Coordinates of C-alpha atoms in Angstrom, one line a residue:
M11 CA 11.3 -52.8 38.5
D12 CA 13.1 -53.6 35.3
L13 CA 10.8 -55.8 33.3
I14 CA 13.2 -56.4 30.4
E15 CA 14.6 -59.9 30.0
S16 CA 17.2 -59.7 27.3
Q17 CA 20.4 -61.4 26.1
S18 CA 22.6 -60.9 23.1
E19 CA 24.2 -63.1 20.5
I20 CA 26.8 -61.3 18.4
G21 CA 27.5 -62.6 14.9
M22 CA 30.9 -64.2 14.4
S23 CA 32.0 -62.1 11.5
P24 CA 31.3 -58.4 12.3
L25 CA 32.6 -55.7 10.0
S26 CA 34.1 -52.6 11.5
H27 CA 35.6 -50.1 9.1
S28 CA 38.3 -48.3 11.0
G29 CA 38.9 -46.1 8.0
A30 CA 35.2 -45.7 7.2
T31 CA 33.9 -42.8 5.1
L32 CA 31.3 -42.1 7.8
P33 CA 32.5 -42.6 11.4
V34 CA 29.2 -43.5 13.0
S35 CA 27.6 -46.5 14.8
V36 CA 24.3 -47.5 13.1
I37 CA 21.5 -49.3 14.9
V38 CA 19.0 -51.1 12.7
P39 CA 16.1 -52.8 14.6
V40 CA 14.5 -55.8 12.8
R41 CA 12.0 -58.6 12.9
N42 CA 11.4 -60.6 9.8
E43 CA 12.9 -57.9 7.5
A44 CA 14.5 -60.2 4.9
Q45 CA 12.7 -58.3 2.1
N46 CA 13.8 -54.8 3.2
L47 CA 17.2 -55.4 4.9
P48 CA 19.5 -56.0 1.9
R49 CA 18.8 -52.5 0.4
C50 CA 19.3 -50.8 3.8
L51 CA 22.6 -52.6 4.5
Q52 CA 23.9 -52.0 1.0
S53 CA 23.5 -48.2 1.6
L54 CA 25.6 -48.6 4.8
A55 CA 28.6 -50.2 3.2
D56 CA 30.8 -47.2 4.1
V57 CA 29.8 -46.5 7.7
G58 CA 31.9 -47.3 10.7
E59 CA 29.8 -50.2 12.1
V60 CA 26.3 -51.6 11.9
Y61 CA 24.4 -53.3 14.7
V62 CA 21.3 -55.2 13.5
I63 CA 19.1 -55.8 16.6
D64 CA 16.9 -58.8 15.8
S65 CA 13.8 -60.1 17.6
Q66 CA 14.2 -63.8 16.8
S67 CA 13.3 -63.5 13.1
T68 CA 11.9 -66.6 11.5
D69 CA 13.0 -65.6 8.0
D70 CA 16.6 -65.0 6.7
T71 CA 17.0 -61.6 8.4
A72 CA 19.9 -62.7 10.6
A73 CA 21.8 -64.5 7.8
I74 CA 21.3 -61.5 5.5
A75 CA 22.7 -59.1 8.1
E76 CA 25.7 -61.3 8.8
S77 CA 26.4 -61.6 5.0
H78 CA 26.7 -57.8 4.9
G79 CA 29.1 -57.7 7.8
A80 CA 26.7 -56.4 10.4
K81 CA 26.9 -57.3 14.0
V82 CA 23.7 -59.3 14.8
V83 CA 22.4 -59.0 18.4
Q84 CA 19.2 -60.8 19.6
F85 CA 16.8 -58.8 21.8
Y86 CA 14.3 -60.6 24.0
Y87 CA 11.4 -58.5 25.1
A88 CA 9.2 -59.3 28.1
G89 CA 7.4 -56.0 28.5
G90 CA 8.3 -52.8 30.3
W91 CA 10.9 -50.3 29.5
P92 CA 13.4 -49.9 27.8
K93 CA 12.4 -51.2 24.4
K94 CA 14.6 -52.3 21.5
R95 CA 16.5 -49.1 20.4
Q96 CA 17.0 -47.7 23.9
W97 CA 18.2 -51.1 25.1
A98 CA 20.7 -51.2 22.4
M99 CA 21.9 -47.6 23.2
D100 CA 22.3 -48.6 26.8
T101 CA 24.0 -51.9 26.2
L102 CA 26.2 -52.1 23.1
P103 CA 29.9 -51.3 23.0
F104 CA 29.8 -48.7 20.3
A105 CA 33.1 -47.9 18.6
F106 CA 32.2 -44.4 17.4
D107 CA 31.1 -41.2 19.1
W108 CA 28.0 -40.7 16.9
I109 CA 24.9 -42.9 16.7
L110 CA 22.6 -43.1 13.7
L111 CA 19.2 -44.8 14.0
L112 CA 17.8 -46.4 10.8
D113 CA 14.9 -48.8 10.2
A114 CA 15.3 -51.7 7.9
D115 CA 13.1 -50.1 5.3
E116 CA 15.2 -46.9 5.2
V117 CA 18.1 -46.1 2.9
L118 CA 21.0 -43.8 3.5
T119 CA 21.5 -41.9 0.2
P120 CA 24.9 -40.7 -1.0
D121 CA 23.8 -37.0 -0.6
L122 CA 22.8 -37.5 3.0
M123 CA 26.0 -39.5 3.7
G124 CA 28.0 -36.6 2.4
E125 CA 26.1 -34.1 4.4
I126 CA 26.5 -36.1 7.6
S127 CA 30.2 -36.5 6.9
D128 CA 30.6 -32.7 6.5
V129 CA 28.6 -32.1 9.7
L130 CA 30.7 -34.5 11.8
R131 CA 34.0 -32.8 10.8
S132 CA 32.9 -29.8 12.8
P133 CA 29.6 -30.5 14.6
E134 CA 27.7 -27.4 15.8
A135 CA 25.0 -29.5 17.6
E136 CA 24.6 -32.6 19.7
G137 CA 21.9 -34.1 17.6
Y138 CA 20.4 -33.7 14.0
S139 CA 16.9 -34.4 12.7
I140 CA 16.5 -36.0 9.3
R141 CA 13.5 -35.8 7.0
L142 CA 11.9 -38.9 5.6
Q143 CA 11.0 -39.3 2.0
L144 CA 8.1 -41.9 2.2
H145 CA 7.6 -44.4 -0.6
F146 CA 4.2 -46.2 -0.3
L147 CA 2.9 -48.8 -2.7
G148 CA 5.6 -47.8 -5.2
T149 CA 4.8 -44.1 -5.1
I150 CA 6.6 -41.2 -3.4
L151 CA 4.0 -39.6 -1.2
R152 CA 4.6 -35.9 -1.9
H153 CA 1.4 -34.8 -0.1
C154 CA -0.9 -36.5 2.5
D155 CA 1.0 -34.7 5.4
A156 CA 3.4 -37.6 5.0
S157 CA 6.6 -35.6 5.3
F158 CA 8.1 -35.5 8.8
R159 CA 11.4 -35.4 10.6
K160 CA 12.9 -37.6 13.3
L161 CA 16.0 -37.0 15.4
S162 CA 18.1 -39.9 14.1
L163 CA 21.7 -38.7 14.5
F164 CA 23.2 -37.8 17.9
R165 CA 26.3 -37.9 19.9
K166 CA 26.8 -41.0 22.0
G167 CA 25.6 -40.4 25.6
K168 CA 23.7 -37.3 24.6
G169 CA 20.4 -38.8 23.3
R170 CA 17.7 -40.9 25.0
F171 CA 14.2 -42.0 24.0
E172 CA 11.5 -40.4 26.0
C173 CA 9.4 -42.9 27.9
R174 CA 5.8 -42.2 27.3
L175 CA 4.6 -45.4 29.0
R176 CA 6.4 -47.6 31.5
D177 CA 3.7 -50.3 31.9
Q178 CA 4.0 -51.7 28.4
D179 CA 3.4 -55.3 27.3
T180 CA 4.3 -57.5 24.4
S181 CA 1.0 -56.7 22.6
M182 CA 2.4 -53.2 21.9
A183 CA 5.5 -54.3 19.9
D184 CA 9.0 -54.5 21.2
I185 CA 10.2 -51.3 19.6
E186 CA 9.7 -47.6 20.2
I187 CA 6.7 -46.4 18.2
H188 CA 6.0 -42.7 18.5
E189 CA 8.6 -42.0 21.1
H190 CA 11.2 -39.4 20.1
V191 CA 14.9 -39.1 20.9
V192 CA 15.5 -36.2 23.3
V193 CA 19.0 -34.7 23.2
D194 CA 20.9 -33.0 26.0
G195 CA 22.2 -30.0 24.1
P196 CA 21.5 -28.0 20.9
T197 CA 20.0 -29.7 17.8
A198 CA 19.9 -28.9 14.1
E199 CA 18.3 -30.1 10.9
L200 CA 19.9 -31.8 7.9
R201 CA 18.8 -30.8 4.4
H202 CA 18.9 -34.2 2.7
S203 CA 16.4 -37.0 3.3
L204 CA 16.4 -40.6 4.3
V205 CA 14.5 -42.7 1.8
H206 CA 11.8 -44.8 3.5
H207 CA 10.5 -47.7 1.4
N208 CA 7.3 -49.3 2.5
V209 CA 7.4 -52.6 0.5
D210 CA 5.6 -54.8 3.1
S211 CA 2.4 -56.3 2.1
L212 CA -0.7 -54.4 3.3
S213 CA -1.6 -57.4 5.5
R214 CA 1.7 -57.0 7.4
Y215 CA 1.2 -53.2 7.5
I216 CA -2.2 -53.7 9.2
L217 CA -0.8 -56.2 11.7
K218 CA 2.0 -53.9 12.7
H219 CA -0.3 -50.9 13.1
N220 CA -2.7 -53.0 15.2
E221 CA 0.2 -53.3 17.7
Y222 CA 0.8 -49.6 17.4
S223 CA -2.8 -48.7 18.2
N224 CA -2.6 -50.9 21.3
W225 CA 0.3 -48.8 22.5
E226 CA -1.3 -45.5 21.5
A227 CA -4.6 -46.3 23.3
R228 CA -2.7 -46.9 26.5
V229 CA -0.6 -43.8 26.1
L230 CA -3.6 -41.5 25.5
S231 CA -5.7 -43.0 28.3
R232 CA -3.0 -42.9 31.0
R233 CA -2.5 -40.0 33.5
E234 CA -0.3 -37.1 32.3
D235 CA 2.1 -37.5 35.3
D236 CA 2.8 -41.2 34.4
A237 CA 5.2 -40.2 31.6
E238 CA 8.6 -38.8 31.0
E239 CA 8.1 -37.3 27.6
M240 CA 8.6 -34.5 25.3
S241 CA 6.0 -31.7 25.7
A242 CA 3.3 -31.1 23.2
D243 CA 3.7 -27.5 21.9
L244 CA 1.9 -25.9 19.0
F245 CA 4.8 -23.5 18.6
G246 CA 7.6 -26.0 19.2
S247 CA 9.4 -28.4 16.9
Q248 CA 7.6 -30.3 14.2
A249 CA 7.3 -33.3 16.5
Q250 CA 5.9 -31.2 19.3
R251 CA 3.4 -29.5 17.0
R252 CA 2.2 -32.9 15.6
R253 CA 1.8 -34.2 19.2
W254 CA -0.2 -31.1 20.2
L255 CA -2.4 -31.4 17.2
K256 CA -3.0 -35.1 17.7
R257 CA -3.8 -34.7 21.4
H258 CA -6.5 -32.1 20.6
L259 CA -7.8 -33.9 17.5
Y260 CA -8.5 -37.0 19.5
R261 CA -10.9 -35.1 21.7
L262 CA -13.1 -34.1 18.8
P263 CA -16.2 -36.1 17.6
A264 CA -15.6 -38.0 14.4
S265 CA -11.9 -37.2 14.5
P266 CA -10.9 -40.1 12.2
V267 CA -13.1 -38.6 9.5
L268 CA -11.6 -35.1 10.1
L269 CA -8.1 -36.6 9.9
F270 CA -8.9 -38.2 6.6
L271 CA -10.3 -35.0 5.2
Y272 CA -7.3 -33.0 6.4
R273 CA -4.7 -35.4 4.9
Y274 CA -6.6 -36.2 1.7
I275 CA -8.2 -32.8 0.9
V276 CA -6.4 -30.0 2.8
R277 CA -2.9 -31.6 2.4
L278 CA -3.7 -32.6 -1.2
G279 CA -3.4 -36.4 -0.6
F280 CA -5.6 -36.9 -3.7
L281 CA -2.7 -35.8 -5.8
D282 CA -0.8 -38.9 -4.8
G283 CA -3.3 -41.1 -6.6
V284 CA -4.6 -44.5 -5.3
P285 CA -1.6 -44.9 -2.9
G286 CA -2.4 -41.5 -1.4
L287 CA -6.0 -42.6 -0.9
I288 CA -5.0 -45.8 0.8
Y289 CA -2.4 -44.1 3.0
C290 CA -4.8 -41.4 4.2
S291 CA -7.5 -44.0 4.8
F292 CA -5.2 -46.2 6.8
Q293 CA -4.1 -43.3 8.9
A294 CA -7.8 -42.5 9.7
V295 CA -8.6 -46.1 10.4
Q296 CA -5.7 -46.4 12.8
M297 CA -7.0 -43.4 14.7
F298 CA -10.4 -45.0 14.9
H299 CA -8.8 -48.2 16.2
S300 CA -7.0 -46.2 18.9
K301 CA -10.1 -44.4 19.9
A302 CA -12.1 -47.6 20.1
K303 CA -9.4 -49.2 22.3
I304 CA -9.4 -46.1 24.5
Y305 CA -13.1 -46.5 25.0
E306 CA -12.6 -50.2 25.8
L307 CA -9.9 -49.4 28.4
R308 CA -11.9 -46.7 30.1
T309 CA -15.1 -48.7 30.3
G310 CA -13.4 -51.9 31.3
R311 CA -15.1 -53.9 28.5
N312 CA -12.2 -56.0 27.5

């Protein structure tokens, strides 16, 4: 049964650049992102079209999006699948053949835009993964195992998010968390990075990751055959390796401590100063929260 209840409200002054430098349709999911969104949309001034998918923000997010010429669509989540990005991919009338997924705290750099433009003139793959350059508390995290890729650019109709959990509820956020886009066809990697600015307060960071740990606990405690997901493979892609390592790490005693030591010591997180210490600590705490919630689910003590 489809558990989504959604409707859309498209802004009255959308901007579509028929002669855009970059012929792509961009999806930016948001909720109360007034602080991050202007920088993101400024970096998208020369793309074909931008859809900002809002979840009834209570700040100026929608007004900011409209002022930058984006098409604002409201998404109403009532649990289940699909979530926000996949709903947009299934629903919206995209004008271009390629889709680019960005978050409100991400910035498309001129170098990356140029590389994407070159690739799309003669594409050799159906999807492309892009590395994130993570800024946390005003510092670029160069260590901490904080560098990873996500498949963010793909041909329309060729990419879909894996569904790792169908029985989702509103306590788990209305957006895909650690689900990945799976592409029907060959994929490749781009050289240049997206800039990911984390300028939220730590209080909001903690609130968002509390929702994420609700989802992760449910995913890791469900039966393997309940999902339609990318396989975990030590010798596969970066995303598959990270999933394999996480799955096995969760089974070890004191795994949050081990995760902290791995990120902070083995992956040289201490070289990133205080922000590195806070980031590694938060990653370990989130794992602890997820494991505690798994215990709660399995014992029925909730």
